[in-house]
Tab-separated table of C-alpha atoms in Angstrom:
chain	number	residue	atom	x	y	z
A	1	UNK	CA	-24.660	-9.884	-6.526
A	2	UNK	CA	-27.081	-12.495	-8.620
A	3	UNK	CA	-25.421	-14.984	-7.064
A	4	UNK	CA	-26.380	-15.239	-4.081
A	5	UNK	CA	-29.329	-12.586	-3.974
A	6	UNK	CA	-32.498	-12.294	-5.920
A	7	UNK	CA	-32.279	-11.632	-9.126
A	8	UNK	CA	-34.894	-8.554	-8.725
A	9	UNK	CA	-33.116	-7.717	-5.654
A	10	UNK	CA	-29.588	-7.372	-6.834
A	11	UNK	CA	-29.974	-5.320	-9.899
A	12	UNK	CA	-31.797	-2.624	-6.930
A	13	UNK	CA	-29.169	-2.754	-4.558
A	14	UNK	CA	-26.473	-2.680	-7.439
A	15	UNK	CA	-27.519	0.977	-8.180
A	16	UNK	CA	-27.551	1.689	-4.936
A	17	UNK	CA	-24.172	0.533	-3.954
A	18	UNK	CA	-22.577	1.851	-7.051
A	19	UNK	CA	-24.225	5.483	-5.898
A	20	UNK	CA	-22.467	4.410	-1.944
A	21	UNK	CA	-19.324	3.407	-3.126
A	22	UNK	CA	-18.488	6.784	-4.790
A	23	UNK	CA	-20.294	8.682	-1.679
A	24	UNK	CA	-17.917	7.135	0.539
A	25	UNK	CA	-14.866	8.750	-1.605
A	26	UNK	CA	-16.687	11.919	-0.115
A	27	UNK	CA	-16.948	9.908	3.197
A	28	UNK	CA	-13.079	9.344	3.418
A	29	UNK	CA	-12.154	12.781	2.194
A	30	UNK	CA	-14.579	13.914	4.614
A	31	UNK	CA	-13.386	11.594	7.526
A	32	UNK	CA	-9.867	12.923	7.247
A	33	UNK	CA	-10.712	16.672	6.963
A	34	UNK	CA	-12.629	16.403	10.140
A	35	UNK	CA	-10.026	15.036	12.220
A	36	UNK	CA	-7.538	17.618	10.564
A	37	UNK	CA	-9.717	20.353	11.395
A	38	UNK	CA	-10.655	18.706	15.037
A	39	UNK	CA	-6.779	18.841	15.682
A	40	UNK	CA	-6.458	22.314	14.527
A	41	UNK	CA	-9.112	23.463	16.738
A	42	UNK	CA	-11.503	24.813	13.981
A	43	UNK	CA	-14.534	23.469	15.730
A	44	UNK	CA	-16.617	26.428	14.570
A	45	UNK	CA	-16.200	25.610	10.817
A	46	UNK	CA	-16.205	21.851	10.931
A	47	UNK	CA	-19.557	22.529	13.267
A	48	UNK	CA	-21.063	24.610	10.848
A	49	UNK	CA	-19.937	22.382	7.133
A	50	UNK	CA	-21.297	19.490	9.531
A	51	UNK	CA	-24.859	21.482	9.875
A	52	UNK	CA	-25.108	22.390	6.160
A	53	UNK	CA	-24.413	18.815	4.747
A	54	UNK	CA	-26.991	18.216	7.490
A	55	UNK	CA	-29.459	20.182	5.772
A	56	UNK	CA	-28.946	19.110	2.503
A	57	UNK	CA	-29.203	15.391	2.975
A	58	UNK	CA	-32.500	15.863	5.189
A	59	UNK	CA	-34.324	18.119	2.426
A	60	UNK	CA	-33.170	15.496	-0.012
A	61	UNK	CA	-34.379	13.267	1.797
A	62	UNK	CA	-37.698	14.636	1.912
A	63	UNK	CA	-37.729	15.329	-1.788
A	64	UNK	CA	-36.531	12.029	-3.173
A	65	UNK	CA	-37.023	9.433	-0.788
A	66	UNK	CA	-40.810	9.222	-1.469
A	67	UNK	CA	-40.506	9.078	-5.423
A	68	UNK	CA	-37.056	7.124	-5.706
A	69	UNK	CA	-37.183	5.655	-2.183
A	70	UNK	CA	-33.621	3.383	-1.469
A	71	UNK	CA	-32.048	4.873	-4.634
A	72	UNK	CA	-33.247	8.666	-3.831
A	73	UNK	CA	-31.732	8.131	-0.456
A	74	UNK	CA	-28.356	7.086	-1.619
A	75	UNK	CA	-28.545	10.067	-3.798
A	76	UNK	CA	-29.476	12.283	-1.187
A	77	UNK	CA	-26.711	10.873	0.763
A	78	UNK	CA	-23.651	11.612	-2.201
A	79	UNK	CA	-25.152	14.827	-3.054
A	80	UNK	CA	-25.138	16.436	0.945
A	81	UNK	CA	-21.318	15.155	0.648
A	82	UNK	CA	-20.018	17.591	-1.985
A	83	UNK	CA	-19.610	21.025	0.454
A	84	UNK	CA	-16.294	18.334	0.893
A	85	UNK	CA	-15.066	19.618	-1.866
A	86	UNK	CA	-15.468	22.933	-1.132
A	87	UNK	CA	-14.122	22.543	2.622
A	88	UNK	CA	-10.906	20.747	1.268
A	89	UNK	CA	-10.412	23.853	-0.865
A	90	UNK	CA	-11.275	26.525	2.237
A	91	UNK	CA	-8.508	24.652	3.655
A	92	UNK	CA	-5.991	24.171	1.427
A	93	UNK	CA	-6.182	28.068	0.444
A	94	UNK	CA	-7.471	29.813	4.055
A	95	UNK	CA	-6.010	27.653	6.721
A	96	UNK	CA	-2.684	25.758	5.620
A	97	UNK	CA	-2.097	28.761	2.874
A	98	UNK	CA	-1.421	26.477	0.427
A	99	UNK	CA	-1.084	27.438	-3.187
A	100	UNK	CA	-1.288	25.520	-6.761
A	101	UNK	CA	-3.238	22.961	-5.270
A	102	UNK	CA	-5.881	22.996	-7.586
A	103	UNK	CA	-3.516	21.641	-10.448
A	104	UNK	CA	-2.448	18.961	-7.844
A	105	UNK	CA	-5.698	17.592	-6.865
A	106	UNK	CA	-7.038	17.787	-10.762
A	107	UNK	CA	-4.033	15.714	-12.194
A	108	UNK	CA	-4.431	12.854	-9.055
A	109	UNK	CA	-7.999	12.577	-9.442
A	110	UNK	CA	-7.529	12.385	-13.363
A	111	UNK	CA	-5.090	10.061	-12.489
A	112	UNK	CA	-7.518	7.962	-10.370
A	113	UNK	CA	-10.718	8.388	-13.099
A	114	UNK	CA	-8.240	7.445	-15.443
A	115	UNK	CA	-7.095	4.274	-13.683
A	116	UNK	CA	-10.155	3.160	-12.192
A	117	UNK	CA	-11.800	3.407	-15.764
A	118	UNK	CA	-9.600	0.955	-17.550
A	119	UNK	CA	-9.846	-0.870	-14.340
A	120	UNK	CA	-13.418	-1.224	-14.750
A	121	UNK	CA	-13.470	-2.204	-18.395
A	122	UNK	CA	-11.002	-4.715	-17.250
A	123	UNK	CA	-12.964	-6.134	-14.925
A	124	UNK	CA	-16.091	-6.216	-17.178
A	125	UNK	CA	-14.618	-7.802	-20.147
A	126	UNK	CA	-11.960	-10.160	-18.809
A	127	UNK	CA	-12.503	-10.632	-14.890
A	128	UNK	CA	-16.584	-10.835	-14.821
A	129	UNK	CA	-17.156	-14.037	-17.211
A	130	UNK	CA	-15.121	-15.622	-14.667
A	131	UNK	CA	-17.082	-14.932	-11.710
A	132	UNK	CA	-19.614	-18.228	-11.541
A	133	UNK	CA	-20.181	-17.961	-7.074
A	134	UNK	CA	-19.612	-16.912	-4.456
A	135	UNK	CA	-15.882	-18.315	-3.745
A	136	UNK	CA	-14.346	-17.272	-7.204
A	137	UNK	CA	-16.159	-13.613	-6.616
A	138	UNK	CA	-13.891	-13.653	-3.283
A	139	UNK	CA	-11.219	-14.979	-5.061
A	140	UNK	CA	-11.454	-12.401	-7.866
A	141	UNK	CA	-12.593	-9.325	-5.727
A	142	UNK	CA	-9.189	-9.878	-3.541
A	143	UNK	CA	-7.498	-10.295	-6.598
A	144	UNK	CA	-8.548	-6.976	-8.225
A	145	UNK	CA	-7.287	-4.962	-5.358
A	146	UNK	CA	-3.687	-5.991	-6.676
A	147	UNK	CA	-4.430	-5.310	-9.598
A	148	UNK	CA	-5.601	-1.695	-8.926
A	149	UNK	CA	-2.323	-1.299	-7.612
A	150	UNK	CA	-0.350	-2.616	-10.610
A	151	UNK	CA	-2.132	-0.670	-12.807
A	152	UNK	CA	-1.934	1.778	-11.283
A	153	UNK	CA	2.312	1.772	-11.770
A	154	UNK	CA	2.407	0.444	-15.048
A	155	UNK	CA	0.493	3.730	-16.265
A	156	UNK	CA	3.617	5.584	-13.901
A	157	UNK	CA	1.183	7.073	-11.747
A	158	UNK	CA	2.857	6.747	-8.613
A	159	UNK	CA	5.477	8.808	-7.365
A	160	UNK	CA	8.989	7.537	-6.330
A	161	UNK	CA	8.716	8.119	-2.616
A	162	UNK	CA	5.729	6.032	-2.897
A	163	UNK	CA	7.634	3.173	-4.880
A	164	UNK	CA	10.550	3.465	-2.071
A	165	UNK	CA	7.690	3.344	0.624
A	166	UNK	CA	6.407	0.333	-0.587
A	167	UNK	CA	9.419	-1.262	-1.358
A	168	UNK	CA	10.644	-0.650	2.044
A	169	UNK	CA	7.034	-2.109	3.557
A	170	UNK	CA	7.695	-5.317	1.680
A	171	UNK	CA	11.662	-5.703	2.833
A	172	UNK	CA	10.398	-5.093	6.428
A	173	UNK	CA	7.616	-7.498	6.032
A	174	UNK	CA	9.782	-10.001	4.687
A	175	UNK	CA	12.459	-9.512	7.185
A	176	UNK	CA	9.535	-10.252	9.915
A	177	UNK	CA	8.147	-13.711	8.138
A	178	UNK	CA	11.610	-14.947	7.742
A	179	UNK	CA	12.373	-14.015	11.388
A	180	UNK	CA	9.594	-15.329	12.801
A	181	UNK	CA	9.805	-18.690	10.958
A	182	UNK	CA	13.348	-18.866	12.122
């Protein structure tokens, strides 16, 4: 972000967007759960998970806003997220009946931590010196989203329906450019 912020002002809102982007993980767990539950018709629960998280954040809020202020908030924010965990697992086990889960959901995030780690260092050592503006941060940013995704197969962490999904996306994709430049 020092390029084209305040020096001052983008090593603040770094820590505060590196505390956002891994609350909204929660957010898009959360996000999906909610309109699962919404089409189950388990109002009551979602209504009363909604309330807690409520709670939470505002009580955070109250405690850490005036001593951290922007970075307590964002804080407060990730930390009222994590009864997400907790709902995915109420349900996995109570409402879809769903067992072994647990061992499922450990090995993808690992997967994930894993990935995005080595992603990370990737990006620091290799991808960062590179990054002199604005236009090669686009260029690079867009880039590294591809590159997520490769590395993502080379360490063989995607299944095969997901390799024949997106080989299929890309023959139907190509079958519409070629038709449409026709």
């Amino acid at each position: 972000m020092q390029y084209w912020l305040d020096e001052s002002f983008a090593l603040n809102a770094a820590s505060v967007l590196t505390i956002l982007a891994v609350t909204y993980f929660f957010v898009s767990l959360y996000t999906q759960l909610q309109n699962f539950l919404l089409g189950l018709g388990r109002t009551k629960f979602l209504a009363i998970s909604s309330f807690i998280m409520a709670v939470i954040n505002i009580v955070l809020l109250l405690i850490l806003l005036p001593r951290y202020g922007i970075v307590g908030a964002a804080w407060a924010y990730l930390i009222s997220l994590l009864p997400v965990i907790y709902m995915m697992y109420y349900l996995e086990k109570n409402i879809l009946k769903l067992t072994g889960q647990a061992k499922y959901n450990l090995l993808f995030y690992l997967k994930l931590l894993i990935t995005g780690t080595i992603f990370y260092l990737i990006i620091l050592w290799a991808i960062n010196p590179f990054i002199i503006g604005f236009k090669s941060l686009l260029l690079f940013g867009s880039f590294s989203v591809l590159m997520y995704l490769f590395l993502y197969y080379i360490l063989g962490f995607y299944e095969e329906e997901d390799i024949v999904l997106v080989r299929n996306y890309f023959k139907v994709l190509y079958e519409r450019l070629t038709s449409f430049i026709h």
